[in-house]
Amino acid sequence: MIDLKKLTIKKAHEALVRGDFTVRELCQAYLDEIKKRDGDIHAYLEVYSDVMAQADAAQKKVGEGNSLAGIPIAIKDNMLFEGKAATSASKILQGYVAPYTATAIRKLVDAGAVLLGRTNMDEFAMGSSTENSAYGVTKNPHDLSRVAGGSSGGSAAAVAADLALASLGSDTGGSIRQPASHCGIVGLKPTYGSVSRHGLMAMGSSLDVIGPFSKTVSDAEILFNAIKGKDRYDSTSLDVPMAGKRPQKIGVPRHFLKGDGIDPEVMKAFEASIERFRSLGYEIVDIELPNIGYSLAVYYVLMPAEVSTNLARFDGIKYGLHKEGSNLLEDYLFSRGEGFGPEARRRVMLGSYVLSSGYYDAYYNKASAVRELLKDDFAKAFERADVILTPTAPAPAFKIGEKASDPVAMYLEDIFTVTANLVGTPAISIPAGTKEVEGKRLPIGIHLVSPHGREDALFELGKKFLGEDVE
Ligand code: GLN
């Protein structure tokens, strides 16, 4: 008997077309597993009640040529799916029902995918552990005492624990790649703008992008191809070329990998991955990214500035949580005071501060200027190398509660991932080994960055690295 939960999109698609099993059977296998294990893992905030109706509609599309027909997929709770709740794991959106469907979700539905439910996340995608969710933490399937990463922790854990065949997350500073790394799966942050943000609740609008989680790089590629493309509802969206010179040279910014902030086992796995790429015929070159040390500081100025403006719309008046005061200002204060968790409030305050007159030049403008320098650094690096390789996260998944009271320790989780968002380039995390801690095997990921619109280079390298078939 084949285990329906262990298939890739490719394999499931072939089997569905052959008629080995039905879409209903495939979806039921996932629903059963969710029932069995999600009580412990808490990847989902809601499993949709109409999965079987979706399955029946999808069954009709099997065989029409789309490999996503009948594939059960989970989506992050910050994406709109008409008629369904969407809360960004925030109390302030309690009771909110999506009035329209996000473009990326629409594309999945049109392709015949079955949406299983919405997954847990850090509130408004702010965090690296899902501990900032207003609805409880998601546990790492490899060790339930540890975090799954964040902010898309639920989407990552769902795939890692076979509670969905694949999923979508959003990435503003690492929220797809870091949880993918911690959960031992593949996570792609596409080129900024390559996937429409229409219907994605905004966190940092110049940084946000939707992307896939999957078990293989080939599956990430299938999903990316399904959701990408220019969209008239998002003026920042664009069609990416996805073609060019095949990657040969892998650049490693050695100067950024010194110091004792990186777990020695992560470095060991990283060095082993370099050897693997070498044995696959790639040339490894040393590159310099002179300003990369400022990335985290730049991100934690620009991102909160955008957060503070994006969260201004949640006033408790038109939708979501409403707390009555004795006047309009009190309505706002009470609704926002109670609706937002501590991290959301911290970032609104940080953002308002860096944008305030008198500090705007010192912080916001300065950070924007350094962002430009980072773009130059990457442009120069890509003259020497076709992709850039680093670890995805400085250490494997940490214990629940370990960093919850130390925001800066939490922010350091993003050290290798934020730059791709600031620069807008695509980046992928792929599994590259494990570290054994307390008898558990904790996944370690490596991180590849390519120039804008060159997701194809990431797919090619990733597939070779994982030994997937490459045509
Ligand atoms: N961990 C980062 C943060 O807290 C990234 C979040 C994200 O990518 N959405 O901002």
Short mmCIF file of C-alpha atoms and ligand atoms in Angstrom, two decimals:
data_model
loop_
_atom_site.label_atom_id
_atom_site.label_comp_id
_atom_site.label_asym_id
_atom_site.label_seq_id
_atom_site.Cartn_x
_atom_site.Cartn_y
_atom_site.Cartn_z
CA MET A 1 0.00 0.00 0.00
CA ILE A 2 1.33 3.42 -0.86
CA ASP A 3 1.30 6.06 1.84
CA LEU A 4 -0.73 8.88 0.33
CA LYS A 5 0.89 11.40 2.66
CA LYS A 6 4.43 10.75 1.49
CA LEU A 7 3.97 11.74 -2.14
CA THR A 8 5.40 14.71 -3.97
CA ILE A 9 3.19 16.88 -6.18
CA LYS A 10 4.71 15.17 -9.21
CA LYS A 11 4.05 11.64 -7.93
CA ALA A 12 0.56 12.43 -6.63
CA HIS A 13 -0.34 14.03 -9.93
CA GLU A 14 0.80 11.01 -11.94
CA ALA A 15 -1.09 8.65 -9.63
CA LEU A 16 -4.27 10.77 -9.77
CA VAL A 17 -4.13 10.80 -13.56
CA ARG A 18 -3.63 7.00 -13.62
CA GLY A 19 -6.57 6.69 -11.26
CA ASP A 20 -4.59 4.89 -8.53
CA PHE A 21 -6.69 6.85 -6.04
CA THR A 22 -9.17 9.74 -6.08
CA VAL A 23 -8.74 13.33 -4.96
CA ARG A 24 -11.15 12.57 -2.12
CA GLU A 25 -8.97 9.69 -0.94
CA LEU A 26 -5.84 11.81 -1.14
CA CYS A 27 -7.45 14.66 0.82
CA GLN A 28 -8.94 12.26 3.35
CA ALA A 29 -5.48 10.87 4.10
CA TYR A 30 -4.34 14.38 5.04
CA LEU A 31 -7.48 15.14 7.04
CA ASP A 32 -6.97 11.90 9.00
CA GLU A 33 -3.37 12.81 9.73
CA ILE A 34 -4.40 16.30 10.81
CA LYS A 35 -6.93 14.78 13.19
CA LYS A 36 -4.29 12.45 14.57
CA ARG A 37 -1.38 14.85 14.98
CA ASP A 38 -2.37 18.48 14.75
CA GLY A 39 -3.59 18.52 18.33
CA ASP A 40 0.09 18.23 19.28
CA ILE A 41 1.64 20.31 16.50
CA HIS A 42 -0.94 23.08 16.05
CA ALA A 43 0.01 23.87 12.46
CA TYR A 44 -3.56 24.83 11.57
CA LEU A 45 -5.76 27.60 12.88
CA GLU A 46 -8.64 26.20 10.86
CA VAL A 47 -9.24 23.20 8.66
CA TYR A 48 -11.84 24.23 6.10
CA SER A 49 -15.20 22.50 6.30
CA ASP A 50 -15.60 22.20 2.53
CA VAL A 51 -12.46 20.19 1.70
CA MET A 52 -14.49 17.33 0.22
CA ALA A 53 -16.58 19.68 -1.92
CA GLN A 54 -13.34 21.23 -3.18
CA ALA A 55 -12.02 17.71 -3.81
CA ASP A 56 -15.03 16.86 -5.97
CA ALA A 57 -14.56 20.02 -8.03
CA ALA A 58 -10.84 19.28 -8.34
CA GLN A 59 -11.42 15.69 -9.45
CA LYS A 60 -12.99 17.03 -12.64
CA LYS A 61 -9.79 18.91 -13.42
CA VAL A 62 -7.50 15.89 -13.03
CA GLY A 63 -6.14 14.91 -16.41
CA GLU A 64 -6.57 18.34 -17.92
CA GLY A 65 -2.83 18.79 -17.77
CA ASN A 66 -2.39 20.84 -14.61
CA SER A 67 -0.20 19.06 -12.08
CA LEU A 68 -1.80 20.89 -9.15
CA ALA A 69 -5.26 19.44 -9.82
CA GLY A 70 -6.37 17.64 -6.68
CA ILE A 71 -3.24 18.51 -4.67
CA PRO A 72 -4.00 19.34 -0.99
CA ILE A 73 -2.35 22.59 0.02
CA ALA A 74 -2.36 24.67 3.20
CA ILE A 75 -2.24 28.47 3.19
CA LYS A 76 -0.92 30.96 5.71
CA ASP A 77 -3.54 32.85 7.70
CA ASN A 78 -2.59 36.19 6.12
CA MET A 79 -3.92 35.30 2.66
CA LEU A 80 -7.49 35.98 1.64
CA PHE A 81 -9.76 33.19 0.43
CA GLU A 82 -13.25 34.52 -0.22
CA GLY A 83 -15.84 33.55 2.37
CA LYS A 84 -13.25 32.12 4.78
CA ALA A 85 -11.84 33.61 7.96
CA ALA A 86 -8.40 35.21 7.75
CA THR A 87 -6.83 36.71 10.86
CA SER A 88 -3.04 36.98 10.45
CA ALA A 89 -3.10 35.18 13.82
CA SER A 90 -4.19 38.46 15.41
CA LYS A 91 -6.99 39.12 17.83
CA ILE A 92 -7.74 42.36 16.03
CA LEU A 93 -9.04 40.38 13.04
CA GLN A 94 -11.22 38.09 15.09
CA GLY A 95 -14.33 37.29 13.09
CA TYR A 96 -13.01 38.81 9.85
CA VAL A 97 -14.15 36.98 6.73
CA ALA A 98 -12.29 37.52 3.45
CA PRO A 99 -14.44 39.43 0.95
CA TYR A 100 -12.32 38.37 -2.05
CA THR A 101 -9.60 35.89 -2.95
CA ALA A 102 -5.88 36.72 -3.14
CA THR A 103 -4.42 36.41 -6.62
CA ALA A 104 -1.96 33.67 -5.62
CA ILE A 105 -4.78 31.69 -4.01
CA ARG A 106 -7.03 32.28 -7.01
CA LYS A 107 -4.33 30.81 -9.23
CA LEU A 108 -4.08 27.70 -7.05
CA VAL A 109 -7.85 27.25 -7.06
CA ASP A 110 -8.01 27.71 -10.83
CA ALA A 111 -5.30 25.08 -11.18
CA GLY A 112 -7.51 22.67 -9.22
CA ALA A 113 -5.61 22.63 -5.92
CA VAL A 114 -7.60 21.77 -2.79
CA LEU A 115 -7.09 24.20 0.06
CA LEU A 116 -7.07 22.29 3.34
CA GLY A 117 -7.05 25.20 5.73
CA ARG A 118 -5.22 28.22 7.09
CA THR A 119 -2.04 27.85 9.10
CA ASN A 120 -0.68 29.44 12.23
CA MET A 121 1.85 32.28 12.09
CA ASP A 122 3.36 35.06 14.13
CA GLU A 123 0.88 37.89 14.40
CA PHE A 124 0.92 39.84 11.12
CA ALA A 125 4.03 37.82 10.18
CA MET A 126 6.19 39.48 12.82
CA GLY A 127 8.46 36.95 14.43
CA SER A 128 10.63 33.90 13.93
CA SER A 129 8.86 31.27 16.03
CA THR A 130 5.02 31.60 15.81
CA GLU A 131 5.17 32.40 19.52
CA ASN A 132 3.69 35.79 18.60
CA SER A 133 0.48 34.17 17.37
CA ALA A 134 -2.57 35.19 19.39
CA TYR A 135 -3.77 31.60 19.05
CA GLY A 136 -0.95 29.51 20.52
CA VAL A 137 2.45 28.31 19.32
CA THR A 138 3.16 25.81 16.53
CA LYS A 139 5.47 22.96 17.59
CA ASN A 140 8.33 21.63 15.53
CA PRO A 141 7.38 18.17 14.20
CA HIS A 142 10.98 17.00 14.77
CA ASP A 143 10.88 17.92 18.47
CA LEU A 144 7.65 19.14 20.04
CA SER A 145 9.53 21.12 22.70
CA ARG A 146 10.96 23.36 19.97
CA VAL A 147 9.64 26.06 17.68
CA ALA A 148 8.86 25.40 14.03
CA GLY A 149 10.35 28.79 13.15
CA GLY A 150 8.37 31.71 11.85
CA SER A 151 6.58 33.63 10.91
CA SER A 152 5.13 30.97 8.56
CA GLY A 153 5.70 28.24 11.17
CA GLY A 154 2.32 26.60 10.65
CA SER A 155 2.79 26.28 6.90
CA ALA A 156 6.26 24.75 7.41
CA ALA A 157 5.19 22.35 10.16
CA ALA A 158 2.15 21.25 8.15
CA VAL A 159 4.34 20.07 5.28
CA ALA A 160 7.05 18.58 7.50
CA ALA A 161 4.47 16.59 9.49
CA ASP A 162 2.53 15.37 6.41
CA LEU A 163 -0.48 17.50 7.30
CA ALA A 164 -0.43 19.03 3.79
CA LEU A 165 1.35 18.06 0.61
CA ALA A 166 2.65 21.58 0.19
CA SER A 167 1.81 25.04 1.47
CA LEU A 168 2.14 28.75 0.91
CA GLY A 169 3.81 31.20 3.23
CA SER A 170 4.91 34.82 3.03
CA ASP A 171 8.44 36.12 3.45
CA THR A 172 9.31 39.66 4.53
CA GLY A 173 12.67 38.97 6.16
CA GLY A 174 12.97 35.20 6.20
CA SER A 175 9.53 33.91 7.15
CA ILE A 176 9.50 31.16 4.54
CA ARG A 177 13.16 30.17 4.54
CA GLN A 178 13.87 30.07 8.29
CA PRO A 179 10.88 27.84 9.19
CA ALA A 180 11.66 25.65 6.15
CA SER A 181 15.19 25.28 7.52
CA HIS A 182 13.97 24.47 11.04
CA CYS A 183 11.43 21.94 9.75
CA GLY A 184 13.71 20.22 7.23
CA ILE A 185 11.85 21.12 4.05
CA VAL A 186 12.26 23.37 0.99
CA GLY A 187 11.16 27.02 1.19
CA LEU A 188 11.33 29.55 -1.63
CA LYS A 189 11.21 33.33 -1.33
CA PRO A 190 10.62 34.44 -4.92
CA THR A 191 11.86 37.67 -6.53
CA TYR A 192 10.06 40.68 -5.06
CA GLY A 193 7.05 41.38 -7.29
CA SER A 194 7.11 38.05 -9.10
CA VAL A 195 4.08 36.87 -7.11
CA SER A 196 1.17 39.27 -6.69
CA ARG A 197 0.61 40.64 -3.19
CA HIS A 198 -3.05 41.30 -3.94
CA GLY A 199 -4.96 39.73 -1.06
CA LEU A 200 -1.89 39.23 1.11
CA MET A 201 -2.18 41.21 4.34
CA ALA A 202 0.66 43.70 4.16
CA MET A 203 3.53 43.70 6.65
CA GLY A 204 6.40 45.51 4.90
CA SER A 205 5.10 46.32 1.44
CA SER A 206 8.51 46.81 -0.15
CA LEU A 207 9.69 43.46 1.22
CA ASP A 208 6.70 41.06 1.29
CA VAL A 209 6.42 38.16 -1.11
CA ILE A 210 4.37 34.95 -1.19
CA GLY A 211 6.18 31.67 -1.79
CA PRO A 212 5.91 27.89 -1.47
CA PHE A 213 6.94 25.25 1.07
CA SER A 214 7.42 21.74 -0.26
CA LYS A 215 9.29 18.49 0.23
CA THR A 216 11.25 18.81 -3.00
CA VAL A 217 12.70 21.60 -5.08
CA SER A 218 10.74 20.32 -8.10
CA ASP A 219 7.52 20.84 -6.15
CA ALA A 220 8.56 24.36 -5.15
CA GLU A 221 9.14 25.05 -8.83
CA ILE A 222 5.69 23.73 -9.79
CA LEU A 223 4.05 25.93 -7.16
CA PHE A 224 6.07 29.00 -8.05
CA ASN A 225 5.18 28.61 -11.72
CA ALA A 226 1.53 28.34 -10.74
CA ILE A 227 1.37 31.48 -8.59
CA LYS A 228 3.82 33.84 -10.31
CA GLY A 229 3.10 36.54 -12.85
CA LYS A 230 2.14 40.15 -13.35
CA ASP A 231 -1.21 41.03 -11.89
CA ARG A 232 -3.30 44.11 -12.63
CA TYR A 233 -4.28 44.28 -8.96
CA ASP A 234 -0.68 44.74 -7.80
CA SER A 235 1.25 47.50 -9.53
CA THR A 236 4.56 46.20 -8.15
CA SER A 237 4.06 42.79 -9.76
CA LEU A 238 6.05 41.73 -12.80
CA ASP A 239 6.88 38.79 -15.02
CA VAL A 240 10.30 37.37 -14.20
CA PRO A 241 12.55 36.08 -16.99
CA MET A 242 13.59 32.78 -15.34
CA ALA A 243 16.25 32.16 -17.92
CA GLY A 244 19.87 33.03 -18.53
CA LYS A 245 23.28 31.55 -18.13
CA ARG A 246 23.26 28.29 -16.21
CA PRO A 247 24.85 28.60 -12.78
CA GLN A 248 28.48 27.52 -12.50
CA LYS A 249 30.02 29.60 -9.75
CA ILE A 250 28.85 29.63 -6.16
CA GLY A 251 29.96 32.61 -4.09
CA VAL A 252 30.58 32.29 -0.36
CA PRO A 253 30.90 35.46 1.77
CA ARG A 254 33.48 33.97 4.16
CA HIS A 255 33.99 37.28 5.93
CA PHE A 256 30.38 37.10 7.14
CA LEU A 257 30.64 33.57 8.48
CA LYS A 258 33.33 34.22 11.07
CA GLY A 259 32.72 34.70 14.76
CA ASP A 260 31.01 32.53 17.30
CA GLY A 261 27.39 33.40 16.53
CA ILE A 262 26.96 30.36 14.28
CA ASP A 263 26.43 26.88 15.74
CA PRO A 264 29.51 24.73 14.90
CA GLU A 265 27.23 21.93 13.66
CA VAL A 266 25.56 24.39 11.28
CA MET A 267 29.01 25.38 9.98
CA LYS A 268 29.91 21.69 9.58
CA ALA A 269 26.78 21.02 7.54
CA PHE A 270 27.50 24.16 5.55
CA GLU A 271 31.09 23.09 4.76
CA ALA A 272 29.80 19.65 3.77
CA SER A 273 27.30 21.29 1.41
CA ILE A 274 30.14 23.24 -0.20
CA GLU A 275 31.99 19.98 -0.76
CA ARG A 276 28.87 18.46 -2.25
CA PHE A 277 28.46 21.35 -4.69
CA ARG A 278 32.15 20.99 -5.60
CA SER A 279 31.72 17.31 -6.28
CA LEU A 280 28.74 18.16 -8.48
CA GLY A 281 31.12 20.23 -10.61
CA TYR A 282 30.49 23.75 -9.32
CA GLU A 283 33.25 26.24 -8.70
CA ILE A 284 33.29 27.84 -5.25
CA VAL A 285 34.52 31.45 -5.11
CA ASP A 286 35.06 33.79 -2.21
CA ILE A 287 32.93 36.95 -2.43
CA GLU A 288 32.71 40.18 -0.45
CA LEU A 289 29.48 41.82 0.62
CA PRO A 290 30.97 44.86 2.36
CA ASN A 291 27.73 46.20 3.84
CA ILE A 292 25.98 42.98 4.77
CA GLY A 293 26.79 43.52 8.43
CA TYR A 294 24.29 46.40 8.38
CA SER A 295 21.44 44.38 6.86
CA LEU A 296 19.72 43.45 10.07
CA ALA A 297 19.85 47.04 11.35
CA VAL A 298 18.53 48.37 8.04
CA TYR A 299 15.73 45.81 8.04
CA TYR A 300 14.71 46.58 11.62
CA VAL A 301 14.37 50.27 10.72
CA LEU A 302 12.63 50.00 7.33
CA MET A 303 10.35 47.06 8.15
CA PRO A 304 8.79 48.63 11.30
CA ALA A 305 8.32 51.90 9.38
CA GLU A 306 6.24 50.01 6.83
CA VAL A 307 4.53 47.94 9.52
CA SER A 308 3.44 51.04 11.41
CA THR A 309 1.75 52.46 8.33
CA ASN A 310 0.27 49.14 7.18
CA LEU A 311 -1.23 48.38 10.59
CA ALA A 312 -2.80 51.84 10.82
CA ARG A 313 -5.83 50.52 8.92
CA PHE A 314 -6.82 48.21 11.77
CA ASP A 315 -8.88 50.59 13.85
CA GLY A 316 -11.65 48.28 15.05
CA ILE A 317 -14.32 50.28 13.24
CA LYS A 318 -15.15 48.55 9.97
CA TYR A 319 -14.18 44.99 10.78
CA GLY A 320 -12.51 42.80 13.40
CA LEU A 321 -12.36 43.37 17.12
CA HIS A 322 -14.23 46.44 18.36
CA LYS A 323 -13.92 47.90 21.85
CA GLU A 324 -16.25 50.71 22.68
CA GLY A 325 -14.82 53.83 24.34
CA SER A 326 -16.51 57.08 25.23
CA ASN A 327 -15.33 58.72 22.00
CA LEU A 328 -13.78 57.78 18.67
CA LEU A 329 -10.18 58.13 19.88
CA GLU A 330 -10.92 55.81 22.79
CA ASP A 331 -12.49 53.31 20.38
CA TYR A 332 -9.21 53.27 18.48
CA LEU A 333 -7.09 53.08 21.61
CA PHE A 334 -9.09 50.29 23.21
CA SER A 335 -9.52 48.26 20.03
CA ARG A 336 -5.86 48.50 19.02
CA GLY A 337 -4.61 48.20 22.58
CA GLU A 338 -6.45 44.96 23.06
CA GLY A 339 -6.33 43.68 19.48
CA PHE A 340 -2.56 43.84 18.91
CA GLY A 341 -0.08 41.66 20.76
CA PRO A 342 3.18 42.99 22.28
CA GLU A 343 5.37 42.47 19.19
CA ALA A 344 2.91 44.23 16.88
CA ARG A 345 2.77 47.14 19.33
CA ARG A 346 6.57 47.23 19.65
CA ARG A 347 6.97 47.51 15.88
CA VAL A 348 4.25 50.13 15.47
CA MET A 349 6.10 52.21 18.08
CA LEU A 350 9.52 51.60 16.50
CA GLY A 351 8.13 52.44 13.08
CA SER A 352 6.40 55.60 14.23
CA TYR A 353 9.64 56.66 15.92
CA VAL A 354 11.89 56.19 12.88
CA LEU A 355 9.37 58.03 10.71
CA SER A 356 8.84 60.92 13.10
CA SER A 357 10.06 64.36 12.11
CA GLY A 358 13.52 64.90 13.49
CA TYR A 359 14.40 61.21 13.32
CA TYR A 360 13.29 60.50 9.75
CA ASP A 361 16.64 61.50 8.28
CA ALA A 362 18.70 59.83 10.97
CA TYR A 363 16.93 56.48 10.72
CA TYR A 364 14.57 55.98 7.82
CA ASN A 365 16.56 57.86 5.19
CA LYS A 366 19.87 56.49 6.42
CA ALA A 367 18.56 52.93 6.29
CA SER A 368 17.15 53.52 2.80
CA ALA A 369 20.56 54.76 1.68
CA VAL A 370 22.29 51.67 3.08
CA ARG A 371 19.69 49.52 1.33
CA GLU A 372 20.97 50.99 -1.95
CA LEU A 373 24.53 50.12 -0.98
CA LEU A 374 23.42 46.55 -0.33
CA LYS A 375 21.92 46.40 -3.81
CA ASP A 376 25.29 47.52 -5.21
CA ASP A 377 27.10 44.90 -3.12
CA PHE A 378 24.91 42.17 -4.57
CA ALA A 379 25.20 43.46 -8.13
CA LYS A 380 29.00 43.33 -7.76
CA ALA A 381 28.96 39.90 -6.13
CA PHE A 382 26.84 38.56 -8.98
CA GLU A 383 29.57 39.60 -11.42
CA ARG A 384 31.82 37.07 -9.71
CA ALA A 385 29.34 34.36 -8.77
CA ASP A 386 26.02 33.08 -10.12
CA VAL A 387 24.53 32.39 -6.70
CA ILE A 388 25.45 33.16 -3.10
CA LEU A 389 25.54 30.42 -0.48
CA THR A 390 25.24 30.78 3.32
CA PRO A 391 23.49 28.84 6.09
CA THR A 392 19.77 29.72 6.38
CA ALA A 393 19.72 30.22 10.14
CA PRO A 394 22.58 30.49 12.64
CA ALA A 395 21.41 27.45 14.64
CA PRO A 396 18.75 24.72 14.49
CA ALA A 397 15.30 25.24 16.03
CA PHE A 398 15.38 26.61 19.55
CA LYS A 399 13.23 25.68 22.52
CA ILE A 400 9.78 27.20 22.89
CA GLY A 401 10.19 30.14 25.27
CA GLU A 402 13.98 30.33 24.88
CA LYS A 403 14.04 33.64 23.00
CA ALA A 404 10.51 34.86 23.64
CA SER A 405 11.57 37.55 26.10
CA ASP A 406 14.63 38.71 24.15
CA PRO A 407 13.60 40.47 20.91
CA VAL A 408 17.18 41.04 19.77
CA ALA A 409 18.08 37.33 20.09
CA MET A 410 14.94 36.61 18.07
CA TYR A 411 15.85 39.21 15.43
CA LEU A 412 19.27 37.55 15.00
CA GLU A 413 17.48 34.52 13.54
CA ASP A 414 17.08 36.65 10.40
CA ILE A 415 20.76 37.45 9.94
CA PHE A 416 21.21 35.41 6.74
CA THR A 417 17.77 35.93 5.25
CA VAL A 418 16.79 39.62 5.48
CA THR A 419 19.22 40.87 2.84
CA ALA A 420 17.44 39.04 0.01
CA ASN A 421 14.26 40.93 0.97
CA LEU A 422 16.05 44.28 1.13
CA VAL A 423 17.61 43.67 -2.28
CA GLY A 424 14.55 41.91 -3.76
CA THR A 425 16.40 38.85 -5.04
CA PRO A 426 15.00 35.31 -4.89
CA ALA A 427 16.38 32.89 -2.30
CA ILE A 428 15.73 29.32 -1.29
CA SER A 429 16.37 27.20 1.79
CA ILE A 430 17.01 23.52 1.26
CA PRO A 431 17.66 20.80 3.85
CA ALA A 432 21.35 20.05 4.32
CA GLY A 433 21.73 17.78 7.32
CA THR A 434 20.77 17.57 10.96
CA LYS A 435 22.19 18.16 14.41
CA GLU A 436 21.42 15.64 17.09
CA VAL A 437 20.23 17.26 20.31
CA GLU A 438 18.72 15.35 23.23
CA GLY A 439 18.14 12.32 21.01
CA LYS A 440 16.28 14.31 18.35
CA ARG A 441 17.53 15.08 14.86
CA LEU A 442 17.08 18.79 14.26
CA PRO A 443 17.18 19.90 10.63
CA ILE A 444 19.75 22.35 9.26
CA GLY A 445 19.23 24.34 6.05
CA ILE A 446 21.42 26.04 3.49
CA HIS A 447 20.46 29.24 1.73
CA LEU A 448 21.03 30.11 -1.92
CA VAL A 449 20.45 33.58 -3.39
CA SER A 450 20.38 34.32 -7.13
CA PRO A 451 19.95 37.54 -9.13
CA HIS A 452 16.45 38.98 -9.69
CA GLY A 453 14.23 36.75 -11.79
CA ARG A 454 16.69 33.85 -11.74
CA GLU A 455 14.66 31.36 -9.69
CA ASP A 456 15.66 28.85 -12.39
CA ALA A 457 19.25 28.91 -11.08
CA LEU A 458 18.03 28.12 -7.54
CA PHE A 459 15.88 25.27 -8.81
CA GLU A 460 18.71 23.79 -10.83
CA LEU A 461 21.20 23.90 -7.97
CA GLY A 462 18.66 22.76 -5.41
CA LYS A 463 17.55 19.77 -7.45
CA LYS A 464 21.14 18.71 -8.06
CA PHE A 465 22.01 19.13 -4.39
CA LEU A 466 19.06 17.01 -3.25
CA GLY A 467 19.63 14.46 -6.01
CA GLU A 468 16.28 15.13 -7.69
CA ASP A 469 16.01 14.36 -11.38
CA VAL A 470 17.29 17.23 -13.46
CA GLU A 471 16.38 17.24 -17.11
N1 GLN B 1 11.55 37.16 11.46
C1 GLN B 1 11.43 38.33 10.68
C2 GLN B 1 10.63 39.38 11.43
O1 GLN B 1 10.27 39.13 12.52
C3 GLN B 1 10.83 38.03 9.36
C4 GLN B 1 9.36 38.06 9.30
C5 GLN B 1 8.82 37.76 7.95
O2 GLN B 1 9.54 37.42 7.03
N2 GLN B 1 7.53 37.94 7.82
O3 GLN B 1 10.40 40.43 10.95
#
